Amino acid sequence: LTSLPAPRGGVRGVRERYDLLKGQPPAQPRASVPAMTMTAQGVELSVPTWPRTQASPQVPSLAGQRWLVLESAAPGAASVTERLHLAGADVVSLVAGTGTSDPVAKCFAVDPSQPEALTEHLERLRGEGWTPDHVAYLWPLLKEHRDLDAGLGTSFHGLLALAKALGPGAAKAPVTLDVVTTGAQDVTGEEPLVPWQSAAVGASRVLPQEYPGLTVRAVDITWPAPDAAASAPWLERLVTELSSGREPVVALRGPYRHVESFEPVAVPSASAALKTGGVYVIVGGLGRVGFALAEQLTQAVKPKLVLLSRRTLPAPGEWDAWRAGHDAQDATSRIIERVRSLEQAGAQVLALRADAGVAGQLDKALQLAEAKFGRIDGVFYAAGDGGMATRISVAESTPEAAAPLLSGRLGGLSRLAEALASRSPDFVVVQSSLTVLLGGMAVSAVAAAHAGMDAVAAQQGRRGGTRWYTVDWDVWGVGEGFRPDAVISPSEGFRLLRALISQPTGGRYLATLGSLAARLQVAREGAAATRPGAKSGGKHPRPPLANAFVAPRDETEERVAGLWQELLGLETVGITDNFFELGGHSLLGVQLLSRIREAFQVELSMRALFESPTVEVMTVAIVEASASQLDPEALEAMLAELEQA
Ligand SMILES: NC(=O)c1ccc[n+]([C@@H]2O[C@H](COP(=O)([O-])OP(=O)(O)OC[C@H]3O[C@@H](n4cnc5c(N)ncnc54)[C@H](OP(=O)(O)O)[C@@H]3O)[C@@H](O)[C@H]2O)c1
């Protein structure tokens, strides 16, 4: 999770800052949750569980249903289409590859490296009066190995291209999208794991938050034994799941069906495992979380710290001269100051340049660290660009825009695993994010990257030797402007980490402020509440804001204010009122943009909402965005109306 600059236009105070990041303030601890599962400051620790039932092999009649199947080249994928046909569905298939299309059989080839072609296909089908009510995304269903970038092409970029093509229409006619992966979920501890497949599950949490009317399910399967007899039940179970399953995240393992679930666990009371004077590497060690970890480690064990980032610092002998020649706000001067404070507190620090996403750089940095300090005892992975740059809505997402985040975080952790293969630190801790589960505003790439990172950690943990831990964290109180009770303080986070590292085996944990179950409900119902036909609650008076009420001045402002009122449950909204001061938060922001898209047929950016969250500015943005789509006469009329106002 990343923090954001305070938006212009008057978002003030720390409460609003929290809301921007995560939606509603954290739910208070529930009486029914055993106290042992929460830290003294209300951080709940949970683990994933996958309760199991028998998978059903009874495909119902699908007569009257329209299915779009995105088939991969794997043989099992084509049989899904055939089975859906047999059950009576009207099926169109879009087959990944450069093969020939057969319009009579409603089968069309789509080059997966050009997934934007999906929009053209869907538009053509719509033009012919055919829109799907169910979509099965099977492109990730591949048996052969793919490297990370090629894999993300199908599991992430292809999926987002499909959501872009389907999503806007879903507001009028609901669509269920099943994303089928293989190797995405660590359920049994034994199935092969493929981190780029997991990225599809992360992204699938965000798609319904950005597109009202789109229901997205993630179904992970393992391949059947290679003999034909074993594959028939496999197909029946998969097609039954696609046609009848309801839960958002499911894994099919042989005859069993597992539903994703989480359970609070007791917070371990032990706190050993760190060596006084030990050698600890922090990838992303000059960032907010990385540096907070460095400070905590220093207080605890006066370590030898290796801080890695892509930044080149001047040689330590030049630090005084650098500081003398730059003001105190200079980024390098501030880092020098902080590194010195670590040294004064008893740490030895080696800050090295290494881009985790580039092959060989981590290995080289680790060699230098070992030459200076000796064996590496533990590694913390906290690399990732924070800030607004990570927030890309699905509508705005392109492979070029999302790739740096995916390759920096997920690619970086994969490279770290490679670099550690010939080393054996006691543990690796991956600082992952709750975004993986809760989604949030414009975070499809973040959720995808962290879901993949959790899978890398699980995969590595199975090798034995080094213990790999991953923690899907709620927001840490690093950086400016956080309300202390709405974030995990670094000391609390570190205490929890120490307790986890003391466990004899690694694993995946989730650390939530308040109840995870309550937070998941908000994340899911937030999306469900926007589905067509969802009832809005009663209206409340406009809250007392510092700015005076200014009524809408024309029809467009009235329509925009009306959408705000409906979404925020307010009787009135002034054109200079700030969305976030009115109670808007990140998920509502996503929904607002969806409603604007539906009402005005324009796409506004998330960034614009954050930077100028008022009806007045939003109306101008809508007019500008519409301008290119309007004929000159309509444009002139609209501008005249605005000028008269
Ligand atoms: N902040 C939170 O509340 C929070 C909560 C949960 C999880 N997390 C996760 O923790 C991680 C760090 O978050 P943060 O808030 O500390 O971010 P941040 O302040 O932006 O720090 C990220 C650090 O990573 C470095 N970095 C980025 N890309 C890198 C690469 N390819 N190779 C090496 N270093 C790289 C950055 O330095 P350079 O740019 O100089 O390389 C910086 O030092 C993220 O993955 C985030 O999702 C954060």
XYZ file of C-alpha atoms and ligand atoms in Angstrom:
693
model
C 0.000 0.000 0.000
C 1.213 3.401 -0.798
C 0.614 6.778 0.723
C -0.600 9.764 -1.178
C 0.179 13.425 -1.226
C -2.567 15.492 0.386
C -4.881 16.473 -2.478
C -5.190 20.118 -3.367
C -8.524 21.646 -2.679
C -8.490 21.293 1.033
C -8.333 17.701 2.216
C -7.182 18.398 5.680
C -6.174 16.415 8.666
C -5.203 12.891 9.259
C -8.617 11.281 9.359
C -9.193 12.130 5.743
C -5.730 10.863 4.868
C -6.625 7.476 6.204
C -9.908 7.455 4.333
C -8.150 8.180 1.064
C -6.013 5.160 1.523
C -8.335 2.525 2.734
C -11.977 3.421 2.829
C -13.778 3.396 6.143
C -11.773 3.728 9.358
C -10.894 0.295 10.711
C -13.644 -1.631 12.403
C -13.238 -1.886 16.143
C -12.211 -5.240 17.540
C -15.228 -7.524 17.736
C -16.157 -9.020 21.055
C -16.279 -12.485 19.471
C -12.635 -12.398 18.329
C -10.399 -13.896 21.005
C -8.176 -11.187 22.501
C -5.106 -13.346 21.842
C -5.441 -12.804 18.104
C -4.941 -9.056 18.446
C -1.969 -7.092 19.623
C -2.436 -4.616 22.448
C -2.946 -1.892 19.828
C -5.679 -3.728 17.961
C -3.786 -5.356 15.096
C -5.426 -8.655 14.180
C -3.243 -11.457 12.891
C -4.852 -13.940 10.470
C -3.828 -16.787 8.211
C -5.468 -18.114 5.041
C -7.484 -21.304 5.436
C -9.195 -23.220 2.671
C -12.125 -25.207 4.055
C -12.944 -28.040 1.716
C -16.101 -29.557 0.310
C -16.684 -32.149 -2.390
C -16.558 -30.600 -5.883
C -19.794 -31.197 -7.765
C -19.691 -32.764 -11.231
C -23.249 -31.787 -12.198
C -23.338 -29.170 -14.905
C -26.813 -27.603 -14.911
C -28.745 -26.751 -18.049
C -27.389 -23.503 -19.456
C -30.096 -22.980 -22.061
C -30.699 -19.283 -22.695
C -27.280 -18.192 -21.310
C -24.744 -16.360 -23.466
C -21.143 -17.318 -22.692
C -17.950 -15.756 -23.946
C -14.967 -18.084 -23.502
C -11.414 -16.820 -23.842
C -9.696 -20.069 -24.686
C -6.001 -20.686 -24.271
C -4.198 -23.086 -26.585
C -4.297 -25.805 -23.891
C -6.566 -28.740 -24.902
C -8.612 -28.498 -21.678
C -9.664 -24.974 -22.631
C -11.341 -26.039 -25.876
C -13.239 -28.755 -24.032
C -14.753 -26.106 -21.733
C -16.327 -24.448 -24.773
C -17.645 -27.781 -26.032
C -19.086 -28.686 -22.630
C -20.839 -25.322 -22.305
C -22.374 -25.895 -25.765
C -23.523 -29.322 -24.719
C -25.232 -27.836 -21.668
C -27.242 -25.597 -23.989
C -25.323 -22.316 -23.734
C -24.901 -19.950 -26.658
C -21.076 -19.710 -26.760
C -18.666 -17.416 -28.573
C -14.979 -18.276 -28.160
C -11.962 -16.017 -28.549
C -8.990 -18.292 -28.939
C -5.522 -17.027 -27.994
C -3.210 -17.357 -30.970
C -2.862 -16.509 -34.605
C -4.998 -19.383 -35.936
C -7.929 -18.943 -38.304
C -11.328 -17.685 -37.223
C -14.504 -19.616 -37.964
C -17.442 -17.188 -37.782
C -19.971 -19.994 -38.385
C -18.715 -21.816 -35.277
C -18.530 -18.421 -33.452
C -14.840 -18.989 -32.881
C -12.355 -16.152 -33.434
C -8.576 -16.020 -33.121
C -7.127 -13.183 -30.999
C -3.433 -12.471 -30.693
C -2.897 -12.290 -26.902
C 0.016 -9.893 -27.381
C -2.543 -7.432 -28.828
C -5.288 -7.772 -26.205
C -6.811 -4.404 -27.144
C -8.351 -6.320 -30.052
C -10.793 -7.676 -27.448
C -12.610 -4.336 -27.456
C -13.127 -4.561 -31.227
C -14.436 -8.119 -30.952
C -16.875 -7.216 -28.198
C -18.055 -4.133 -30.084
C -18.616 -6.179 -33.220
C -20.577 -8.785 -31.269
C -22.605 -6.020 -29.605
C -23.293 -4.590 -33.049
C -24.680 -8.003 -34.021
C -26.953 -7.902 -30.966
C -24.900 -10.383 -28.929
C -23.593 -9.512 -25.430
C -22.386 -12.130 -22.950
C -23.894 -12.587 -19.505
C -21.042 -14.949 -18.487
C -17.391 -14.758 -19.409
C -14.782 -17.448 -18.750
C -11.239 -16.097 -18.946
C -9.111 -19.184 -19.605
C -6.105 -17.543 -21.242
C -3.889 -18.213 -18.168
C -4.759 -21.925 -18.434
C -1.409 -23.063 -19.814
C 0.668 -26.122 -19.163
C 3.944 -24.899 -20.574
C 6.401 -22.667 -18.692
C 6.253 -18.912 -19.303
C 8.667 -16.366 -17.949
C 7.285 -13.651 -15.707
C 6.828 -10.946 -18.334
C 5.181 -13.268 -20.860
C 2.996 -14.733 -18.123
C 1.854 -11.312 -16.924
C 0.884 -10.566 -20.521
C -2.001 -13.024 -20.147
C -2.649 -13.035 -16.402
C -2.602 -9.255 -15.982
C -2.513 -7.154 -19.159
C -4.872 -9.450 -21.094
C -7.270 -9.602 -18.149
C -7.300 -5.822 -17.793
C -7.905 -5.417 -21.518
C -10.890 -7.745 -21.180
C -12.222 -5.805 -18.171
C -11.900 -2.547 -20.108
C -13.868 -4.043 -22.973
C -16.571 -5.555 -20.753
C -16.725 -3.258 -17.744
C -18.519 -0.149 -19.022
C -21.399 -2.233 -20.449
C -21.771 -4.196 -17.191
C -23.333 -1.161 -15.514
C -26.415 -1.705 -17.692
C -26.374 -5.479 -18.104
C -24.554 -7.344 -15.284
C -21.808 -9.760 -16.314
C -20.087 -12.513 -14.356
C -16.430 -12.981 -15.194
C -14.652 -16.148 -14.044
C -10.877 -15.855 -14.104
C -9.424 -19.348 -14.326
C -5.819 -19.900 -13.289
C -3.599 -22.854 -12.561
C -0.937 -22.634 -9.873
C -2.146 -19.332 -8.393
C -3.181 -20.494 -4.916
C -1.213 -22.158 -2.150
C -3.907 -24.471 -0.779
C -2.364 -27.885 -0.150
C 1.249 -26.784 0.209
C 2.144 -29.189 -2.592
C 0.607 -27.956 -5.839
C 2.987 -26.243 -8.258
C 2.853 -22.458 -7.775
C 3.234 -19.923 -10.568
C 3.488 -16.335 -9.280
C 2.334 -14.687 -12.524
C -0.853 -16.738 -12.302
C -1.446 -15.363 -8.784
C -1.256 -11.847 -10.223
C -4.584 -12.534 -11.980
C -6.236 -13.260 -8.622
C -4.909 -9.999 -7.137
C -6.202 -7.989 -10.099
C -9.571 -9.746 -9.983
C -10.306 -8.154 -6.568
C -10.080 -4.679 -8.048
C -12.029 -5.126 -11.299
C -15.524 -5.214 -9.686
C -14.591 -2.206 -7.546
C -13.985 -0.168 -10.683
C -16.811 -1.548 -12.815
C -20.254 -1.697 -11.201
C -22.221 -4.635 -12.511
C -19.131 -6.757 -13.074
C -18.951 -9.756 -10.743
C -15.520 -11.341 -10.792
C -14.644 -14.772 -9.448
C -11.204 -16.364 -9.338
C -11.104 -20.136 -9.835
C -7.764 -21.903 -9.517
C -7.384 -25.480 -10.711
C -4.702 -28.106 -10.932
C -4.302 -30.204 -14.076
C -5.660 -33.742 -14.088
C -3.416 -36.752 -14.501
C -2.429 -37.033 -18.174
C -4.660 -40.039 -18.959
C -7.964 -39.340 -20.718
C -10.085 -41.138 -18.118
C -9.019 -38.698 -15.441
C -9.796 -35.622 -17.509
C -13.572 -36.096 -17.881
C -14.373 -35.499 -14.183
C -11.899 -32.620 -14.202
C -13.844 -30.938 -16.977
C -17.187 -31.604 -15.309
C -15.979 -30.125 -12.008
C -14.555 -27.045 -13.698
C -17.648 -26.328 -15.819
C -19.919 -26.928 -12.802
C -17.849 -24.405 -10.858
C -18.012 -21.852 -13.666
C -21.746 -22.221 -14.097
C -22.891 -22.657 -10.487
C -20.161 -21.421 -8.104
C -20.895 -18.336 -6.056
C -17.943 -17.618 -3.749
C -15.470 -15.085 -5.143
C -12.306 -17.165 -4.690
C -12.258 -20.945 -5.091
C -9.602 -23.599 -5.679
C -10.332 -27.006 -7.213
C -7.909 -29.691 -6.137
C -8.737 -33.115 -7.557
C -12.169 -34.071 -6.230
C -12.142 -31.294 -3.639
C -13.398 -27.761 -3.759
C -11.743 -25.248 -1.407
C -13.185 -21.842 -0.644
C -10.838 -19.029 0.367
C -11.218 -18.099 3.984
C -9.172 -16.461 6.736
C -8.949 -17.124 10.444
C -7.547 -15.004 13.231
C -4.614 -16.709 14.957
C -2.952 -16.117 18.303
C -0.170 -13.574 18.186
C 2.999 -15.481 19.155
C 4.425 -14.252 22.429
C 8.045 -15.216 21.664
C 10.393 -12.575 20.361
C 13.845 -14.003 19.820
C 15.411 -14.938 16.492
C 17.345 -11.741 15.779
C 21.085 -11.767 16.400
C 22.793 -8.938 18.225
C 25.210 -7.474 15.692
C 23.652 -9.707 12.993
C 23.819 -8.894 9.272
C 20.433 -7.809 7.920
C 19.695 -6.756 4.355
C 16.743 -4.479 3.612
C 15.789 -4.289 -0.069
C 14.117 -0.878 -0.365
C 15.999 0.114 2.809
C 15.878 3.853 2.064
C 12.095 3.902 1.667
C 9.495 4.584 4.331
C 8.869 1.032 5.518
C 12.464 -0.048 4.840
C 13.910 2.782 6.881
C 11.431 2.254 9.708
C 12.609 -1.383 9.824
C 16.231 -0.204 9.870
C 15.495 2.031 12.852
C 13.684 -0.705 14.728
C 16.430 -3.239 14.035
C 19.022 -0.763 15.223
C 17.219 -0.177 18.490
C 16.773 -3.918 18.992
C 20.098 -5.522 18.023
C 22.605 -2.886 16.821
C 22.955 -4.756 13.504
C 25.140 -4.553 10.464
C 22.650 -3.161 7.981
C 22.756 -3.408 4.211
C 20.287 -0.919 2.712
C 19.561 -1.455 -0.978
C 17.777 0.873 -3.371
C 18.220 2.217 -6.891
C 19.678 5.438 -5.544
C 23.394 6.188 -5.714
C 24.590 7.970 -2.589
C 27.854 9.880 -2.537
C 30.749 7.985 -0.893
C 30.603 8.412 2.932
C 33.797 10.534 2.824
C 31.901 13.116 0.725
C 28.796 13.324 2.886
C 29.828 16.440 4.832
C 30.661 18.278 1.610
C 27.354 17.179 0.067
C 25.362 18.427 3.013
C 27.234 21.712 3.063
C 26.423 22.255 -0.609
C 22.701 21.381 -0.404
C 19.790 22.553 1.680
C 18.244 20.431 4.419
C 15.306 19.460 2.189
C 17.555 17.866 -0.417
C 16.557 14.174 -0.648
C 20.147 12.884 -0.538
C 20.996 15.145 2.436
C 18.013 13.788 4.327
C 19.040 10.198 3.634
C 22.604 10.945 4.763
C 21.187 12.451 7.944
C 19.057 9.386 8.629
C 21.855 6.907 7.888
C 24.058 8.817 10.303
C 21.382 8.645 12.972
C 21.371 4.844 12.560
C 25.131 4.771 12.968
C 24.975 6.982 16.041
C 22.429 4.572 17.521
C 24.853 1.664 17.126
C 24.314 0.192 13.632
C 26.956 -0.277 10.983
C 25.425 0.731 7.662
C 26.279 -0.120 4.068
C 23.955 1.651 1.614
C 24.309 0.180 -1.870
C 22.738 0.795 -5.234
C 20.911 -2.255 -6.639
C 17.819 -2.393 -8.809
C 16.015 -5.524 -7.669
C 14.235 -5.729 -11.011
C 17.457 -5.999 -13.026
C 19.151 -9.395 -13.297
C 22.428 -9.661 -11.417
C 22.296 -6.394 -9.480
C 21.056 -7.874 -6.204
C 23.567 -10.692 -6.403
C 26.398 -8.226 -6.875
C 25.236 -6.093 -3.945
C 24.935 -9.149 -1.723
C 28.485 -10.172 -2.645
C 29.744 -6.735 -1.587
C 27.758 -6.958 1.641
C 29.179 -10.406 2.432
C 32.716 -9.190 1.698
C 32.269 -6.383 4.236
C 30.097 -7.972 6.916
C 30.181 -11.759 6.398
C 27.220 -14.146 6.253
C 23.774 -12.613 5.787
C 21.479 -13.533 8.680
C 18.160 -12.209 7.408
C 16.570 -10.268 4.557
C 13.620 -7.865 4.563
C 12.012 -7.106 1.205
C 10.355 -3.673 1.185
C 11.024 -2.467 -2.357
C 8.353 -0.655 -4.291
C 7.627 2.779 -5.592
C 5.081 4.460 -3.376
C 2.933 7.470 -4.205
C 0.316 8.345 -6.807
C 2.326 6.791 -9.638
C 1.194 3.371 -8.440
C -2.469 4.298 -8.772
C -3.638 3.474 -12.264
C -7.298 2.815 -12.916
C -8.156 -0.168 -15.088
C -9.478 2.186 -17.764
C -6.136 4.042 -17.801
C -3.920 0.989 -17.464
C -1.565 0.077 -20.283
C 1.235 -2.507 -20.267
C 3.727 0.374 -20.387
C 2.152 2.110 -17.377
C 1.796 -0.976 -15.173
C 4.998 -2.833 -16.126
C 7.464 -0.862 -13.931
C 5.444 -1.559 -10.801
C 4.990 -5.228 -11.632
C 8.613 -5.781 -12.586
C 9.950 -3.657 -9.679
C 8.003 -5.430 -6.945
C 7.163 -8.923 -8.229
C 10.093 -9.176 -10.648
C 12.371 -7.816 -7.904
C 11.312 -10.463 -5.416
C 11.786 -13.209 -8.008
C 15.310 -11.905 -8.595
C 15.919 -11.856 -4.849
C 14.881 -15.510 -4.680
C 17.392 -16.285 -7.438
C 20.137 -14.347 -5.665
C 19.449 -16.195 -2.393
C 19.399 -19.661 -3.990
C 23.129 -20.072 -3.301
C 22.900 -18.439 0.141
C 20.979 -19.473 3.200
C 19.953 -16.614 5.460
C 17.872 -17.679 8.459
C 14.799 -15.907 7.118
C 13.341 -13.644 4.468
C 10.430 -11.361 5.353
C 8.342 -9.972 2.484
C 6.484 -6.755 3.276
C 3.346 -7.440 1.296
C 0.061 -5.560 1.372
C -3.589 -6.084 2.306
C -4.397 -4.550 -1.071
C -4.046 -8.156 -2.281
C -7.352 -8.878 -0.555
C -9.123 -5.576 -0.117
C -8.255 -3.968 -3.426
C -8.860 -0.214 -3.361
C -8.767 2.776 -5.572
C -6.874 2.198 -8.813
C -4.597 -0.479 -7.382
C -4.989 -3.370 -9.837
C -1.229 -3.495 -10.497
C -0.366 -3.226 -6.784
C -2.800 -6.027 -5.898
C -1.482 -8.169 -8.765
C 2.171 -7.604 -7.849
C 1.648 -8.396 -4.173
C -0.454 -11.499 -4.886
C 2.453 -12.704 -7.036
C 4.923 -11.809 -4.266
C 2.961 -13.870 -1.746
C 3.211 -16.806 -4.153
C 6.973 -16.336 -4.614
C 7.399 -16.437 -0.826
C 5.236 -19.564 -0.522
C 7.155 -21.232 -3.358
C 10.521 -20.430 -1.793
C 9.373 -21.437 1.677
C 8.688 -24.961 0.404
C 12.353 -25.462 -0.462
C 13.347 -25.662 3.191
C 16.420 -24.049 4.751
C 15.612 -20.345 4.814
C 12.249 -19.530 6.412
C 10.166 -17.274 4.158
C 7.482 -15.127 5.761
C 5.104 -12.835 3.988
C 2.851 -10.391 5.778
C -0.039 -8.687 3.982
C 0.119 -5.489 6.017
C -2.420 -2.818 6.653
C -1.115 0.766 6.420
C 2.039 1.508 8.386
C 2.400 4.850 10.119
C 5.382 5.943 8.075
C 5.472 9.361 6.464
C 3.453 12.428 7.317
C -0.084 13.041 8.386
C -1.445 9.726 9.630
C -3.896 9.488 12.490
C -1.992 7.295 14.980
C -4.909 4.976 15.724
C -5.592 4.412 12.009
C -2.195 2.929 11.174
C 0.187 0.280 12.429
C 3.048 2.023 14.186
C 6.505 0.834 13.084
C 7.268 -0.328 16.631
C 4.053 -2.378 16.710
C 4.708 -3.792 13.240
C 8.249 -4.692 14.179
C 7.148 -6.349 17.428
C 4.751 -8.468 15.400
C 7.447 -9.315 12.862
C 9.842 -10.400 15.578
C 7.176 -12.635 17.019
C 6.508 -14.191 13.602
C 10.183 -14.711 12.818
C 10.496 -16.630 16.074
C 8.162 -19.289 14.621
C 9.999 -22.393 13.387
C 8.327 -22.317 9.957
C 7.599 -19.450 7.624
C 4.208 -18.742 6.089
C 1.736 -16.100 5.012
C 0.077 -13.817 7.558
C -2.339 -10.917 7.318
C -2.077 -8.022 9.758
C -5.201 -5.868 9.916
C -6.256 -2.950 12.048
C -9.404 -4.349 13.596
C -11.264 -7.276 12.123
C -10.222 -8.614 8.724
C -13.677 -10.113 8.246
C -15.263 -6.669 8.658
C -12.775 -5.080 6.283
C -13.375 -7.749 3.656
C -17.100 -7.213 3.937
C -16.692 -3.481 3.277
C -14.404 -4.152 0.302
C -16.844 -6.657 -1.218
C -20.102 -4.944 -0.374
C -18.686 -1.618 -1.489
C -18.488 -3.163 -4.935
C -21.814 -4.998 -4.652
C -23.643 -1.873 -3.513
C -22.985 -0.258 -6.866
C -24.592 -3.012 -8.906
C -27.577 -1.923 -10.952
C -30.664 -2.087 -8.796
C -28.772 -1.816 -5.490
C -30.805 0.268 -3.070
C -29.362 3.509 -1.758
C -29.910 4.343 1.893
C -31.621 7.423 3.330
C -30.218 10.908 2.734
C -28.392 13.006 5.347
C -27.906 16.758 5.556
C -24.668 18.188 4.117
C -22.055 18.136 6.941
C -20.802 21.469 8.331
C -17.827 22.291 6.102
C -15.447 25.235 6.320
C -16.532 26.472 2.866
C -19.959 28.003 2.236
C -22.573 26.152 0.170
C -22.551 27.157 -3.501
C -25.449 25.733 -5.493
C -24.959 24.176 -8.967
C -25.189 26.834 -11.700
C -26.171 24.824 -14.740
C -27.619 21.512 -15.770
C -24.305 19.673 -16.005
C -23.228 20.768 -12.536
C -26.650 19.753 -11.274
C -26.283 16.272 -12.759
C -22.778 15.865 -11.334
C -23.874 17.113 -7.901
C -26.835 14.716 -8.119
C -24.485 11.762 -8.658
C -22.416 12.845 -5.653
C -25.552 13.188 -3.516
C -26.798 9.748 -4.475
C -23.459 8.083 -3.829
C -22.693 9.890 -0.570
C -26.277 9.745 0.711
C -26.502 13.529 1.073
C -29.453 15.853 0.593
C -27.333 18.578 -1.002
C -23.816 19.008 -2.352
C -22.269 22.366 -3.178
C -20.094 22.763 -6.235
C -17.013 23.741 -4.203
C -17.431 21.019 -1.584
C -14.595 18.546 -1.349
C -15.542 14.924 -2.101
C -13.361 13.578 0.681
C -14.579 16.085 3.283
C -18.115 15.025 2.442
C -17.261 11.475 3.501
C -16.017 10.126 0.168
C -13.238 7.565 0.344
C -11.192 5.571 -2.085
C -13.773 2.936 -3.026
C -16.490 5.553 -3.349
C -14.103 7.519 -5.563
C -13.841 4.511 -7.883
C -17.613 4.187 -7.922
C -18.086 7.895 -8.584
C -15.904 7.680 -11.671
C -17.887 4.653 -12.829
C -21.130 6.583 -12.480
C -19.658 9.549 -14.351
C -18.582 7.176 -17.115
C -22.073 5.744 -17.307
C -23.880 9.087 -17.187
C -21.636 11.135 -19.496
C -19.765 8.480 -21.518
C -16.412 9.969 -20.535
C -13.436 8.548 -18.686
C -12.028 10.769 -15.925
C -8.726 9.936 -14.290
C -8.275 8.987 -10.643
C -5.525 11.536 -10.408
C -7.941 14.312 -11.450
C -10.365 13.303 -8.702
C -7.614 13.400 -6.091
C -6.148 16.667 -7.229
C -9.405 18.582 -7.616
C -12.209 16.759 -5.875
C -15.043 19.262 -6.406
C -18.194 19.248 -8.531
C -17.088 22.477 -10.192
C -13.750 21.149 -11.429
C -15.186 17.747 -12.260
C -17.810 19.385 -14.485
C -15.127 21.236 -16.437
C -13.199 17.972 -16.829
C -16.334 16.237 -18.126
C -16.959 19.007 -20.632
C -13.348 18.874 -21.801
C -13.354 15.090 -22.063
C -16.638 15.198 -23.980
C -15.327 17.846 -26.341
C -13.465 15.428 -28.572
C -16.569 13.271 -28.853
C -18.998 16.098 -29.586
C -19.874 17.573 -32.911
C -18.857 21.256 -33.103
C -22.428 22.580 -32.722
C -23.119 20.644 -29.540
C -19.755 21.717 -28.161
C -20.480 25.377 -28.853
C -23.846 25.110 -27.104
C -22.283 23.524 -24.070
C -19.522 26.103 -23.808
C -22.056 28.913 -24.185
C -24.082 27.414 -21.358
C -20.994 27.296 -19.149
C -20.018 30.869 -19.978
C -23.496 32.160 -19.127
C -23.416 30.445 -15.740
N 3.741 2.099 3.484
C 2.853 1.229 3.945
O 1.992 1.533 4.757
C 2.885 -0.191 3.468
C 1.957 -1.098 3.983
C 1.956 -2.396 3.502
C 2.899 -2.794 2.571
N 3.786 -1.886 2.092
C 4.715 -2.339 1.061
O 6.049 -2.089 1.434
C 6.810 -1.752 0.273
C 7.525 -0.422 0.512
O 6.541 0.588 0.737
P 6.976 2.053 1.157
O 5.737 2.729 1.573
O 8.128 2.002 2.075
O 7.447 2.621 -0.248
P 8.542 3.752 -0.538
O 8.600 4.722 0.582
O 8.288 4.243 -1.908
O 9.918 2.959 -0.490
C 10.236 2.010 -1.425
C 11.731 1.788 -1.424
O 12.008 0.796 -2.399
C 13.069 1.263 -3.237
N 12.883 0.631 -4.523
C 11.858 0.791 -5.397
N 12.016 0.005 -6.453
C 13.172 -0.667 -6.252
C 13.883 -1.619 -6.997
N 13.448 -2.044 -8.199
N 15.041 -2.095 -6.491
C 15.509 -1.679 -5.297
N 14.876 -0.779 -4.548
C 13.731 -0.275 -5.017
C 12.900 2.780 -3.248
O 14.081 3.473 -3.517
P 14.537 3.945 -4.996
O 13.326 4.515 -5.671
O 15.617 4.923 -4.731
O 15.026 2.705 -5.641
C 12.548 2.999 -1.779
O 13.745 2.974 -1.007
C 5.836 -1.705 -0.906
O 5.855 -2.914 -1.602
C 4.490 -1.536 -0.224
O 3.422 -2.035 -0.957
C 3.805 -0.601 2.509
